[in-house]
Short mmCIF file of C-alpha atoms and ligand atoms in Angstrom, two decimals:
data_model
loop_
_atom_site.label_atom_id
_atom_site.label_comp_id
_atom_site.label_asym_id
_atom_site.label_seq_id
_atom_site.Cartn_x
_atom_site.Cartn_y
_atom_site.Cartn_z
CA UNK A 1 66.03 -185.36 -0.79
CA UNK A 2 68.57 -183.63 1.36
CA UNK A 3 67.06 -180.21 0.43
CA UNK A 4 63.82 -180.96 1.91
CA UNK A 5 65.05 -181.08 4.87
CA UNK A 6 64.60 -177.60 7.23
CA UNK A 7 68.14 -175.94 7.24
CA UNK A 8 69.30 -174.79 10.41
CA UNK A 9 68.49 -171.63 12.81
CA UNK A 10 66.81 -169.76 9.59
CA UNK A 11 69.01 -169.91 7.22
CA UNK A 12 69.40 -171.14 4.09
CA UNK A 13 66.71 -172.12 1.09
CA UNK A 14 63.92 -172.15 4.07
CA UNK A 15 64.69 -168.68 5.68
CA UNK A 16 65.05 -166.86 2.31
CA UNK A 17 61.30 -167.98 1.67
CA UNK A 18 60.34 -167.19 5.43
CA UNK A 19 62.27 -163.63 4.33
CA UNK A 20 60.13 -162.89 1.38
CA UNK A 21 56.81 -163.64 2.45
CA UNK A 22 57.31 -161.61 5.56
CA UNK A 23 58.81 -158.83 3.28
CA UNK A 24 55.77 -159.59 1.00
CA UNK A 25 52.99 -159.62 3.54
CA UNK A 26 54.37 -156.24 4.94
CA UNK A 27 54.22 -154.80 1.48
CA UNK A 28 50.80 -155.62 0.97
CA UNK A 29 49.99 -154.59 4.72
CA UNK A 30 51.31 -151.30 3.59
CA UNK A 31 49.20 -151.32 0.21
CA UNK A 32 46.35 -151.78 1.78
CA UNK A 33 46.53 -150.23 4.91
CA UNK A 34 47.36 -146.39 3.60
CA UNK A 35 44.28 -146.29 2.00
CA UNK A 36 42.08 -148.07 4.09
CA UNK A 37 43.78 -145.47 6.87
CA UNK A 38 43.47 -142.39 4.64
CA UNK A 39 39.75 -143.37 3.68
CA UNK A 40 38.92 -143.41 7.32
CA UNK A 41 40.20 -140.94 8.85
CA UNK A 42 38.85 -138.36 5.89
CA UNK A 43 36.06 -136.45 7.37
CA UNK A 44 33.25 -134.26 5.64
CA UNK A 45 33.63 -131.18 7.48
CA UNK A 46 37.51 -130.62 6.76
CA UNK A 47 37.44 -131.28 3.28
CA UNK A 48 37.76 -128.23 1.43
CA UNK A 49 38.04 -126.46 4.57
CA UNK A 50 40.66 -123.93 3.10
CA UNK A 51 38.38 -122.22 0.64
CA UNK A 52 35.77 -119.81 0.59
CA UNK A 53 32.14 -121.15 1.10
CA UNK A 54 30.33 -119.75 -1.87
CA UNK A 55 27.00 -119.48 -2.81
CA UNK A 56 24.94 -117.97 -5.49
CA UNK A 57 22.39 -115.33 -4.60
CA UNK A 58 19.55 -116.60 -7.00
CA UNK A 59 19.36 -120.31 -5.16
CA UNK A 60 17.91 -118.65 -2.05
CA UNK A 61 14.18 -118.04 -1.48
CA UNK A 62 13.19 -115.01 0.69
CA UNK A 63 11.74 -115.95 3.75
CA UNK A 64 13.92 -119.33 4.12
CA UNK A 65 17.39 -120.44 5.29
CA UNK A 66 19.87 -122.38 3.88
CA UNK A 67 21.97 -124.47 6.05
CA UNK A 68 25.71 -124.92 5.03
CA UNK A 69 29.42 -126.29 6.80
CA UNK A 70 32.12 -123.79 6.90
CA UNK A 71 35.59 -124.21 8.71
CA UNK A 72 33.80 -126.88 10.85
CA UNK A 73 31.06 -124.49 11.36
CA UNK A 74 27.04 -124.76 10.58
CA UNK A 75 26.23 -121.90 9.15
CA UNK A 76 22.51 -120.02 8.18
CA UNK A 77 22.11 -118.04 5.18
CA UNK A 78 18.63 -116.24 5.37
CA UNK A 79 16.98 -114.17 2.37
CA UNK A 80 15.62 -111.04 3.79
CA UNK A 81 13.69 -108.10 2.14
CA UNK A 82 16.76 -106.42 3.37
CA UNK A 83 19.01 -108.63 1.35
CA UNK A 84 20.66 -112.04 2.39
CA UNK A 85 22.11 -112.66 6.64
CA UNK A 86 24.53 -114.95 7.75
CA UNK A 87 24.79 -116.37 11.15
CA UNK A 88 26.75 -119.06 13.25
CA UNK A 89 24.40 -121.88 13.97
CA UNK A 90 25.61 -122.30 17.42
CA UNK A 91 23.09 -120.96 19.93
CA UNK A 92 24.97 -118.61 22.72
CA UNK A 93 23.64 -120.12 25.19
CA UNK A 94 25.23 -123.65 25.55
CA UNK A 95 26.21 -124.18 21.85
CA UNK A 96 23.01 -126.03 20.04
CA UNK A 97 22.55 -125.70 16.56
CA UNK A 98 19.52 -123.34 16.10
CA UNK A 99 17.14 -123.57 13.45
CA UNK A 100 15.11 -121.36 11.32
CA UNK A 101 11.22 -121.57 11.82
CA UNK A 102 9.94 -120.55 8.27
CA UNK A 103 6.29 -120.46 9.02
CA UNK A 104 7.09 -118.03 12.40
CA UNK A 105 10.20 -116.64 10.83
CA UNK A 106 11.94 -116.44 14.08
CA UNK A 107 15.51 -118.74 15.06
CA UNK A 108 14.51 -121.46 17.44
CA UNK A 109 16.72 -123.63 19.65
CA UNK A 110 15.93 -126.81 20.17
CA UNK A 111 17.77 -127.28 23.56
CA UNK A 112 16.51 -124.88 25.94
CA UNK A 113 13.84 -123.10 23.67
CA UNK A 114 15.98 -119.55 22.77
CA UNK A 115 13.99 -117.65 20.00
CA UNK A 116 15.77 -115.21 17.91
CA UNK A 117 14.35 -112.37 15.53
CA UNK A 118 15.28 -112.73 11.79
CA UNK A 119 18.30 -109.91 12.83
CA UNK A 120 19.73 -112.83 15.39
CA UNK A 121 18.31 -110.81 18.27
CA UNK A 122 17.28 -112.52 21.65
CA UNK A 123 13.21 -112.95 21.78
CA UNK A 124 12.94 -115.24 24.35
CA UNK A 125 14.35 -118.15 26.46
CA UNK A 126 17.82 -117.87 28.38
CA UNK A 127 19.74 -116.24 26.32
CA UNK A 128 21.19 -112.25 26.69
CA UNK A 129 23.24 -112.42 23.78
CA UNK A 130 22.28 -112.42 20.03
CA UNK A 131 22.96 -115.13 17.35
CA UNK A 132 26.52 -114.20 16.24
CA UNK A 133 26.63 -112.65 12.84
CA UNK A 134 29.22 -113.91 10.19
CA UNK A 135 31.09 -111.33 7.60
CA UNK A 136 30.57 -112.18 3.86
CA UNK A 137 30.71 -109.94 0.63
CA UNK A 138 28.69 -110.48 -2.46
CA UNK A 139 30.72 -110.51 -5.86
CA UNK A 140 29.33 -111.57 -8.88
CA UNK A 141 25.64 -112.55 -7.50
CA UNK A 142 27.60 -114.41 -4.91
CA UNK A 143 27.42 -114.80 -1.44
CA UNK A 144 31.45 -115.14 -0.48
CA UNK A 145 32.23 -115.74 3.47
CA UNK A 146 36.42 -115.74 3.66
CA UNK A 147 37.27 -114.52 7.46
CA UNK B 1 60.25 -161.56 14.90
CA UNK B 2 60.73 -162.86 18.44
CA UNK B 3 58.42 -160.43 19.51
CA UNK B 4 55.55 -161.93 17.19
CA UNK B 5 56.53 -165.52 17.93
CA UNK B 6 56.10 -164.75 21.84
CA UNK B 7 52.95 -163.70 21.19
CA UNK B 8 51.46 -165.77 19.19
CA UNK B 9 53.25 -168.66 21.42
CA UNK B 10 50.85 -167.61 24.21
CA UNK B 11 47.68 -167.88 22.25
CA UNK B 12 48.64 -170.73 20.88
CA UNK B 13 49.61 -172.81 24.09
CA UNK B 14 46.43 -171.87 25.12
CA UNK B 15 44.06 -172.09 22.58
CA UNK B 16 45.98 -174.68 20.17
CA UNK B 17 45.36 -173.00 16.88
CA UNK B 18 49.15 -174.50 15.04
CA UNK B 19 47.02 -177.80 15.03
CA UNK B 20 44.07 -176.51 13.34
CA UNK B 21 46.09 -174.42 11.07
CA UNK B 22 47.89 -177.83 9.93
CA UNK B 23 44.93 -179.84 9.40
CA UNK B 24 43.00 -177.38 7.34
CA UNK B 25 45.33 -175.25 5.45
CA UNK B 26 49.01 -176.36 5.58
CA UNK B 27 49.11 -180.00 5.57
CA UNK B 28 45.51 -180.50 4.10
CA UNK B 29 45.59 -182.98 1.15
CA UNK B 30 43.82 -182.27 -1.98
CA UNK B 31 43.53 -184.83 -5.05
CA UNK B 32 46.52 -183.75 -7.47
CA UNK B 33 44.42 -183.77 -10.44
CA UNK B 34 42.37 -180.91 -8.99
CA UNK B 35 43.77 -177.97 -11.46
CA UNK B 36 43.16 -174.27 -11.22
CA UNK B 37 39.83 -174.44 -12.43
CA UNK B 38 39.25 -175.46 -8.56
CA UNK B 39 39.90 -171.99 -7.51
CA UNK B 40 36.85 -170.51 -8.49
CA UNK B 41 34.65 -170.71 -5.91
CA UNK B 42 37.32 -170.09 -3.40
CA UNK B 43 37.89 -166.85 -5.13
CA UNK B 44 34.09 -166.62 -5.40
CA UNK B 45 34.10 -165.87 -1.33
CA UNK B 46 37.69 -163.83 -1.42
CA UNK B 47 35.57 -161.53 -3.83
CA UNK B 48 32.68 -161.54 -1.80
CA UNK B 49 34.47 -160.75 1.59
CA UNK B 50 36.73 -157.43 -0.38
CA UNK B 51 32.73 -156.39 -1.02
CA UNK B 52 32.10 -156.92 2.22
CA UNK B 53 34.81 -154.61 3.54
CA UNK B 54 34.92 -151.89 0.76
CA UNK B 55 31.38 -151.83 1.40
CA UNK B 56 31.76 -150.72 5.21
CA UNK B 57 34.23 -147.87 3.89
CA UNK B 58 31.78 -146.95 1.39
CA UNK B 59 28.96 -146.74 4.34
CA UNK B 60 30.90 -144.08 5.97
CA UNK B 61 30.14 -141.82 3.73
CA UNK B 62 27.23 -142.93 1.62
CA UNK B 63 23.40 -141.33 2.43
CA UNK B 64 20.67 -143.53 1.57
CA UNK B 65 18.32 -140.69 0.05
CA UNK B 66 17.06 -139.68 -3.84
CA UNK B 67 18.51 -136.18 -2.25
CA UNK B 68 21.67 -137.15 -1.24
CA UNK B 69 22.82 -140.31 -2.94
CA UNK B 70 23.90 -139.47 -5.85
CA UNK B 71 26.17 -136.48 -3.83
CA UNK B 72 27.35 -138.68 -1.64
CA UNK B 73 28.95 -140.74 -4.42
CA UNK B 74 30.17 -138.60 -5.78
CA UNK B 75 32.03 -136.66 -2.80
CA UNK B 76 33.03 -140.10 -1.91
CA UNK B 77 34.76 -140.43 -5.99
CA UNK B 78 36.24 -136.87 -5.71
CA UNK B 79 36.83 -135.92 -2.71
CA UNK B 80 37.43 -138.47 -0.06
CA UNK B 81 40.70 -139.40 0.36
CA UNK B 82 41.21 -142.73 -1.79
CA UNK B 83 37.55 -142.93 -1.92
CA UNK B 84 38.31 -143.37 -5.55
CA UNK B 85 40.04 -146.28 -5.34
CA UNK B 86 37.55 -148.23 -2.91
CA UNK B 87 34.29 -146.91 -4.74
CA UNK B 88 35.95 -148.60 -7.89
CA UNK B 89 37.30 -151.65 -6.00
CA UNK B 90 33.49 -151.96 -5.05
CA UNK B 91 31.86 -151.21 -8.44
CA UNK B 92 34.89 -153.75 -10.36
CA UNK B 93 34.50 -156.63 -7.54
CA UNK B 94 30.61 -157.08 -8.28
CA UNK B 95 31.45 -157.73 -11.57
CA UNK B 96 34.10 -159.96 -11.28
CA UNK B 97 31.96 -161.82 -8.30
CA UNK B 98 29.63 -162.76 -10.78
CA UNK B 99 32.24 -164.17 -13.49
CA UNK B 100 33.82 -165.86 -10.94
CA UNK B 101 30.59 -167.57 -9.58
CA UNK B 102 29.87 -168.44 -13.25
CA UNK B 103 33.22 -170.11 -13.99
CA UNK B 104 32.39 -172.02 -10.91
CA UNK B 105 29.67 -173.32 -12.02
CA UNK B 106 31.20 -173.96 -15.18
CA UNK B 107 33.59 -175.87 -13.58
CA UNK B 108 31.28 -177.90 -11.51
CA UNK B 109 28.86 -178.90 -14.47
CA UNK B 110 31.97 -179.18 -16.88
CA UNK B 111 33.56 -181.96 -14.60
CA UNK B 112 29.82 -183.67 -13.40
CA UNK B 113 30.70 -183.05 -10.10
CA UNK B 114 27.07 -182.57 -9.38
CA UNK B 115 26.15 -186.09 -9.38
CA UNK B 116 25.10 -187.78 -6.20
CA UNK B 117 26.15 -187.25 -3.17
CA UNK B 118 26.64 -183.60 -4.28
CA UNK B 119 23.12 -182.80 -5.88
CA UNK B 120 22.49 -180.34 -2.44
CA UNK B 121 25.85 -178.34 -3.07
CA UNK B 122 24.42 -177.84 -6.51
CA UNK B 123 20.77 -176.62 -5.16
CA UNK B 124 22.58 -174.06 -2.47
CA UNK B 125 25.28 -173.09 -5.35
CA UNK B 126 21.83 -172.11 -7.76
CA UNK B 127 20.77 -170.04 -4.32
CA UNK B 128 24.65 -168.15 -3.88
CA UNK B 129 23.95 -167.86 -7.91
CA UNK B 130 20.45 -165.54 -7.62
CA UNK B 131 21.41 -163.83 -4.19
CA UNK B 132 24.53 -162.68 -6.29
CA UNK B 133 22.78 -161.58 -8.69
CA UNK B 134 20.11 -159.82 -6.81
CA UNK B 135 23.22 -158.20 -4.14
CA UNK B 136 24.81 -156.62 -7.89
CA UNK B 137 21.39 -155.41 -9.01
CA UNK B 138 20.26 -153.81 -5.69
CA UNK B 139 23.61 -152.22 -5.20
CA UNK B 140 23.29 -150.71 -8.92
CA UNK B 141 20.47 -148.43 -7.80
CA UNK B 142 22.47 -147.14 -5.05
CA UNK B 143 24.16 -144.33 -6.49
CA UNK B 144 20.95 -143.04 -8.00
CA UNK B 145 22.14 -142.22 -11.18
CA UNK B 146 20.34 -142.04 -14.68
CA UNK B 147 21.53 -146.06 -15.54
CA UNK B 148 20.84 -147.17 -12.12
CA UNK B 149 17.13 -145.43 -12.45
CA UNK B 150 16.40 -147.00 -15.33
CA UNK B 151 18.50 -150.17 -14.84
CA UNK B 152 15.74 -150.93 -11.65
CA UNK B 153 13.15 -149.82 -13.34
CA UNK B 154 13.61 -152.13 -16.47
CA UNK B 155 14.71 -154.93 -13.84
CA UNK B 156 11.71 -154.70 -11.28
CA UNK B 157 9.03 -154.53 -15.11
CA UNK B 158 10.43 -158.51 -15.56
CA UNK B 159 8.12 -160.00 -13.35
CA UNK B 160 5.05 -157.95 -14.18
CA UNK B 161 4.60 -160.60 -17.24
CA UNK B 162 3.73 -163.32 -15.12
CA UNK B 163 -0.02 -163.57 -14.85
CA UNK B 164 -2.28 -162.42 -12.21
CA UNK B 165 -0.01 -161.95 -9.19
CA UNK B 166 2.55 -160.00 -11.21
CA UNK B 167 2.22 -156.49 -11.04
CA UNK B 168 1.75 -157.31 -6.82
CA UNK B 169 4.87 -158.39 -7.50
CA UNK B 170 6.20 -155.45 -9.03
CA UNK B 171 4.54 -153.09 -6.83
CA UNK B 172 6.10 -155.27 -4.02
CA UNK B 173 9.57 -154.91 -5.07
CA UNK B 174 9.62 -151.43 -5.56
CA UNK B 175 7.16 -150.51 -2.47
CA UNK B 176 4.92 -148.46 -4.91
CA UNK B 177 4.23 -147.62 -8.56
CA UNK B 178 6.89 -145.75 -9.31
CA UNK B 179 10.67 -146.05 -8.51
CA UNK B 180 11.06 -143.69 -5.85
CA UNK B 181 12.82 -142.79 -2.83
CA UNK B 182 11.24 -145.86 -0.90
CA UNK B 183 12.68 -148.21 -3.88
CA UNK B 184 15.92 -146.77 -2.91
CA UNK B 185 15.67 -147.39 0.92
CA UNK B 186 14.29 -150.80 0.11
CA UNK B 187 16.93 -152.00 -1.76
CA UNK B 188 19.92 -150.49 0.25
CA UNK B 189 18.36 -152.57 3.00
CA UNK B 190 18.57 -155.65 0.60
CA UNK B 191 22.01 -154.44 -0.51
CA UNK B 192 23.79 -153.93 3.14
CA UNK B 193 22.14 -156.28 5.22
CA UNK B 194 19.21 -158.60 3.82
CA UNK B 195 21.26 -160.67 1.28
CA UNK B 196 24.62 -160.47 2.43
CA UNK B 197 23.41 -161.97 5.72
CA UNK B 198 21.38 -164.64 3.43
CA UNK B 199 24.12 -165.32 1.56
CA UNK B 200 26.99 -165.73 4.43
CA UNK B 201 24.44 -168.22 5.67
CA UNK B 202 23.96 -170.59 2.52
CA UNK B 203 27.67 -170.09 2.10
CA UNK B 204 28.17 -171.57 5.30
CA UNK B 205 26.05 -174.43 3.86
CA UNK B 206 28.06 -174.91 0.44
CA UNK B 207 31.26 -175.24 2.78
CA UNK B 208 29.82 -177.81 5.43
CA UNK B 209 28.73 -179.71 3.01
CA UNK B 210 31.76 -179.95 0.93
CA UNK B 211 33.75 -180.71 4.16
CA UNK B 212 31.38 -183.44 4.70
CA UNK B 213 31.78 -185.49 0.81
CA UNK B 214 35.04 -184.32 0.60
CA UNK B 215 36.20 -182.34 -2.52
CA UNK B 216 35.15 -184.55 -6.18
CA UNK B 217 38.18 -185.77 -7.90
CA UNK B 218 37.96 -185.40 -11.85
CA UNK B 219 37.87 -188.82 -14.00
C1 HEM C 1 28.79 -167.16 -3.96
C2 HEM C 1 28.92 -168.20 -4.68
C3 HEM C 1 29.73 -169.46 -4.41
C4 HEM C 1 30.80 -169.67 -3.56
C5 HEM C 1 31.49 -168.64 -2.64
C6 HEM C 1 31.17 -171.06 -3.71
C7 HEM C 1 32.25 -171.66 -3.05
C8 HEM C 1 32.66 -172.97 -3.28
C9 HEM C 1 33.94 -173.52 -2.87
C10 HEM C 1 35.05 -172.75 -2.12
C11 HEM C 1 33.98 -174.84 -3.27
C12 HEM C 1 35.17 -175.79 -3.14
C13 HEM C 1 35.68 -176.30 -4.52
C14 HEM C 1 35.86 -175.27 -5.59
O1 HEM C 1 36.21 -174.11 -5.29
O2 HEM C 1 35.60 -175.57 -6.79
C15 HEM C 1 32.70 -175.13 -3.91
C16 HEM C 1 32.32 -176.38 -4.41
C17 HEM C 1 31.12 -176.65 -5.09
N1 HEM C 1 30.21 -175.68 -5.53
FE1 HEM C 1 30.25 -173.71 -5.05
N2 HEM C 1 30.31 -171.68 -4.59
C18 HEM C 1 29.42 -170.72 -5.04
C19 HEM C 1 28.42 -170.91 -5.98
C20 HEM C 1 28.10 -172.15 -6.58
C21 HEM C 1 27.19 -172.30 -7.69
C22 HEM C 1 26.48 -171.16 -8.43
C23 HEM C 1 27.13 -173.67 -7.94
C24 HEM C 1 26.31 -174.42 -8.99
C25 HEM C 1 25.10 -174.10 -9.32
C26 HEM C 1 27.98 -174.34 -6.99
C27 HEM C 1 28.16 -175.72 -6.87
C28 HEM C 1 29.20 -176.34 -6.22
C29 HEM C 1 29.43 -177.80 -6.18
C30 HEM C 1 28.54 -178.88 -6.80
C31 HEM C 1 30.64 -177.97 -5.46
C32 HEM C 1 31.33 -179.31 -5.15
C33 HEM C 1 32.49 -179.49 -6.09
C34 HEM C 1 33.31 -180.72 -5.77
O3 HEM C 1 33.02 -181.41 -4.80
O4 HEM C 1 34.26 -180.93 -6.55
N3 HEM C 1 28.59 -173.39 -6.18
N4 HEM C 1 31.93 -173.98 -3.90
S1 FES C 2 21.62 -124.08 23.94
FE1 FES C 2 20.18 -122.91 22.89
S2 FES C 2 18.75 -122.47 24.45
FE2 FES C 2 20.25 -123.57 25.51
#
């Protein structure tokens, strides 16, 4: 019976237990805190942030835009006549994300009312500069934006 | 070490939770002929609350849409960081939720431990038993694939055989003819909310009445 009883000041049979549950609960803390942690704090916009944002020619309709993320960016494709644009979302006037009205086919903001032509150019509202243009090159009936 | 046990000294001087801790978990007596086969319904709940929190992960990311559900799975399976890992935590747990809930049952009926004054932890067991059931099959349409199409659509035909009020029925449970995008937003308000909420609630029961008979020894 004399083992039952609770050694002294942590040591002994009773502190070796204490020892490896504490060593065990950290351990699992650990296994299931890094990806609980890693899970979280993954967000949409970064993933895949290093590469080029691709896409092919033949999924656009003329007339219409196609919204995509880029580097933390939105980004507006728009089929032309004159072949495909590409513009920063982000209105220059305080930053909303401006949106393409098919059935007008002008840019509108939804903030403070900017319209923009089809070439990103100011229409209306209080604005003075145009929708900023983004660089791409087309390769192998794809649209490829890199800088 | 000493850090912790200040700590948890101050909460405890104040709100007493050592004694609590003592009666209920440490020095709680249990009949020693109860064998494993009594850990089933506990692990029945530890399943259910890992669903519950691999389920908030998975909410981060998931979009309740025919457009975008089946996306978001997938960028949650191949691109999220460990989103691999806690998709199939989630899709393995409602399986074994359901075996567990079944040996449980087993167990109970195996042992009689139904009889009187247990009949009502039988009833709300039958209850945890469909609203597990139904929280599996309303989570399988979630990720909109080809299976989970077809798996509601076979599922939601069942009750169309009962007579007169069962294709209301049918319509009913998947708001419309056809399994559509409304099905989907229907039952991933069953699947996140509805029944979990229902069943925390007749769990709640099962427990509080167990407390109050006191656990069944086996003859
Ligand atoms: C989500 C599902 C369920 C959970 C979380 C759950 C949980 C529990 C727990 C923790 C106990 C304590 C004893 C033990 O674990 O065996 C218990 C006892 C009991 N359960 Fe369940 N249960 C569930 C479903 C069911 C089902 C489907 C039935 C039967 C149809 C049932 C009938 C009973 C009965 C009769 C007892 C009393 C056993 C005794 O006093 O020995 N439960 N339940
Ligand atoms: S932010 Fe676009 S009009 Fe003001």
């Amino acid at each position: 019976m004399s083992s039952d009883k609770p050694c002294e000041k942590g040591n002994g049979r009773r502190g070796f237990c204490k020892a490896c549950i504490g060593a065990m609960t950290a351990a699992s803390t650990a296994m299931v805190g890094y990806p609980v942690v890693s899970f979280v704090i993954s967000q949409p916009s970064r993933i895949g942030e290093d590469k080029p944002l691709e896409v092919p020619i033949d999924q656009l309709t003329l007339g219409q835009a196609r919204y995509e993320q880029w580097r933390g960016l939105q980004v507006i494709i728009l089929a032309t006549a004159d072949g495909p644009m590409v513009f920063s979302a982000s209105c220059p006037h305080l930053g909303c994300a401006v949106g393409w009205d098919t059935a007008d086919s002008v840019f509108r903001c939804p903030c403070h009312g900017a319209v923009f032509t089809a070439q990103g150019e100011v229409v209306s509202g209080p604005v003075s500069d145009s929708l900023k243009q983004i660089p791409f090159e087309i390769k192998d009936g794809k649209i490829i934006i890199t800088a | 070490m000493r850090l912790f046990q200040a700590i948890y000294g101050w909460f405890d001087r104040r709100y007493q939770v050592t004694p609590l801790i003592e009666k209920n978990v440490t020095h709680k007596r249990v009949p020693r002929t109860l064998g494993w086969a009594a850990c089933f319904g506990g692990l029945s709940l530890l399943i259910f609350l890992v669903q519950v929190f691999t389920g908030m992960l998975l909410l981060m990311y998931y979009k309740p849409d025919p457009a975008n559900a089946w996306d978001s799975v997938t960028f949650i399976k191949s691109n999220v960081s460990m989103g691999w890992l806690v998709q199939r935590i989630h899709t393995v747990s409602a399986n074994l939720m359901i075996v567990m809930v079944l040996m449980h049952m087993a167990r109970i009926a195996y042992y009689k431990v139904y009889r009187s004054p247990r009949e009502l932890h039988w009833v709300s067991g039958v209850v945890l038993l469909m609203l597990t059931l139904v929280l599996a099959f309303t989570g399988y349409l979630l990720p909109w694939t080809q299976l989970s199409y077809w798996g509601a659509k076979v599922g939601t035909e069942i009750p169309g055989a009962i007579p007169v009020i069962g294709r209301d029925i049918v319509q009913w449970m998947r708001r419309g003819e056809a399994i559509s995008g409304e099905t989907l937003g229907f039952f991933f308000a069953l699947h996140i909310w509805i029944i979990p909420a229902t069943i925390s609630a007749f769990m709640g029961m099962h427990f509080a009445m167990i407390r109050r008979t006191g656990i069944s020894r086996p003859l």
